[in-house]
Amino acid sequence: MPELTKQRPKYLALNEIRLPVPGFVSILHRVSGAGLFLALPFLLCLLQLSLGSADNYQTYKAIVGHPLAKLVLFGLCWAYLHHFCAGIRFLLLDIHVGIEKEQARASAKGVLAVSLGLTLIVALKFLGVF
Amino acid sequence: MKARIVVGAHYGLKDWIAQRVTAVVMALYTLILGIAILAGGADNQETWRALMGNVFFRFVTPLFVLSLCYHAWIGVRDIWMDYLKNTAVRLTLHVVTILVLVGYAAWAVQIIWRL
């Protein structure tokens, strides 16, 4: 065999792979989508309670007032915002906007920053900071 | 130049387009709802019920729900297809995914149209 037979890993060492930023945004798009899918029954319960009777509304208030529920909701808020921002980026890439390497990296960083920033604003608003 | 022969049932292309059309519908709905909430639409239960129960939202919220379920079906199906090699397990999860999403859609529409 010629020198082509370079030693290559036989498996993917997930802890050693360093994804470029666009790859990171891409896998987070999948993770956030999966998380939102799993949370649908919880979110539908909240929607039903929030739009139900006055008693239902009090139950809704009690649930979203719980620290653990707040944490989960902030996580889901990030998941929605990340999925939203990354999705718009993918739609633009589909129509060949920003497909150059530098632009694609910049837009990926933008997606991470905007979705985290908006999540922070929503969380602070929800906690009554402003 | 040789003509390119396209084969297959085009399910892939149909789903690829559906994924994007539903995404645009949901993005527009998100912006409209976001503006309505910023304008005070969710300040208390009365305004929230009035917002969700008005003619416009009774029409567009089910469109959002249907888009979401179709979009989630394609996305979740892709996850099963990527990671599950066992056909029986994968097909079972495909069926479960479709059933829960149809159920969620009916549930959500029922919440909105009962207002």
Short mmCIF file of N, CA and C in Angstrom, two decimals, chain A residues 22-36 78-90 111, chain B residues 19 71 79:
data_model
loop_
_atom_site.label_atom_id
_atom_site.label_comp_id
_atom_site.label_asym_id
_atom_site.label_seq_id
_atom_site.Cartn_x
_atom_site.Cartn_y
_atom_site.Cartn_z
N PRO A 22 -19.96 28.00 13.55
CA PRO A 22 -21.19 27.64 12.83
C PRO A 22 -21.66 26.22 13.15
N GLY A 23 -20.73 25.29 13.36
CA GLY A 23 -21.10 23.93 13.72
C GLY A 23 -21.75 23.88 15.09
N PHE A 24 -21.25 24.71 15.97
CA PHE A 24 -21.78 24.82 17.33
C PHE A 24 -23.22 25.33 17.29
N VAL A 25 -23.45 26.37 16.47
CA VAL A 25 -24.80 26.92 16.31
C VAL A 25 -25.73 25.87 15.73
N SER A 26 -25.20 25.09 14.78
CA SER A 26 -26.01 24.07 14.11
C SER A 26 -26.46 22.98 15.08
N ILE A 27 -25.53 22.48 15.90
CA ILE A 27 -25.93 21.41 16.82
C ILE A 27 -26.84 21.96 17.91
N LEU A 28 -26.62 23.22 18.31
CA LEU A 28 -27.53 23.83 19.29
C LEU A 28 -28.92 24.03 18.69
N HIS A 29 -28.99 24.24 17.37
CA HIS A 29 -30.29 24.35 16.70
C HIS A 29 -31.07 23.04 16.88
N ARG A 30 -30.35 21.93 16.72
CA ARG A 30 -31.00 20.63 16.89
C ARG A 30 -31.36 20.38 18.35
N VAL A 31 -30.43 20.68 19.26
CA VAL A 31 -30.68 20.46 20.69
C VAL A 31 -31.87 21.31 21.16
N SER A 32 -31.89 22.59 20.74
CA SER A 32 -32.99 23.46 21.19
C SER A 32 -34.32 23.00 20.61
N GLY A 33 -34.30 22.54 19.36
CA GLY A 33 -35.53 22.04 18.75
C GLY A 33 -36.05 20.81 19.49
N ALA A 34 -35.15 19.89 19.82
CA ALA A 34 -35.54 18.68 20.54
C ALA A 34 -36.11 19.04 21.92
N GLY A 35 -35.46 19.99 22.59
CA GLY A 35 -35.92 20.41 23.92
C GLY A 35 -37.31 21.02 23.85
N LEU A 36 -37.54 21.86 22.84
CA LEU A 36 -38.86 22.49 22.69
C LEU A 36 -39.92 21.43 22.41
N TRP A 78 -34.60 30.52 25.99
CA TRP A 78 -33.35 30.53 25.21
C TRP A 78 -33.47 29.60 24.00
N ALA A 79 -34.03 28.40 24.25
CA ALA A 79 -34.16 27.42 23.15
C ALA A 79 -34.98 28.02 22.01
N TYR A 80 -36.10 28.69 22.34
CA TYR A 80 -36.94 29.28 21.31
C TYR A 80 -36.18 30.37 20.56
N LEU A 81 -35.52 31.26 21.32
CA LEU A 81 -34.83 32.39 20.69
C LEU A 81 -33.65 31.91 19.86
N HIS A 82 -32.92 30.90 20.36
CA HIS A 82 -31.80 30.38 19.58
C HIS A 82 -32.32 29.75 18.29
N HIS A 83 -33.37 28.94 18.42
CA HIS A 83 -33.94 28.27 17.25
C HIS A 83 -34.42 29.30 16.24
N PHE A 84 -35.04 30.37 16.75
CA PHE A 84 -35.54 31.47 15.92
C PHE A 84 -34.40 32.15 15.16
N CYS A 85 -33.37 32.58 15.91
CA CYS A 85 -32.26 33.32 15.30
C CYS A 85 -31.45 32.44 14.35
N ALA A 86 -31.13 31.22 14.81
CA ALA A 86 -30.34 30.32 13.97
C ALA A 86 -31.15 29.94 12.72
N GLY A 87 -32.48 29.81 12.89
CA GLY A 87 -33.34 29.47 11.77
C GLY A 87 -33.31 30.57 10.71
N ILE A 88 -33.36 31.82 11.14
CA ILE A 88 -33.30 32.94 10.19
C ILE A 88 -31.95 32.92 9.47
N ARG A 89 -30.88 32.61 10.23
CA ARG A 89 -29.55 32.52 9.61
C ARG A 89 -29.54 31.42 8.53
N PHE A 90 -30.14 30.26 8.85
CA PHE A 90 -30.17 29.17 7.87
C PHE A 90 -30.98 29.55 6.63
N VAL A 111 -25.75 35.08 16.16
CA VAL A 111 -26.89 34.27 16.62
C VAL A 111 -26.74 33.94 18.10
N GLN B 19 -40.45 22.61 5.68
CA GLN B 19 -39.70 23.02 6.87
C GLN B 19 -39.49 24.53 6.86
N HIS B 71 -43.54 21.30 11.30
CA HIS B 71 -42.12 21.62 11.44
C HIS B 71 -41.44 20.68 12.43
N ILE B 79 -34.03 13.68 13.44
CA ILE B 79 -33.20 13.24 14.57
C ILE B 79 -33.27 11.71 14.69
#
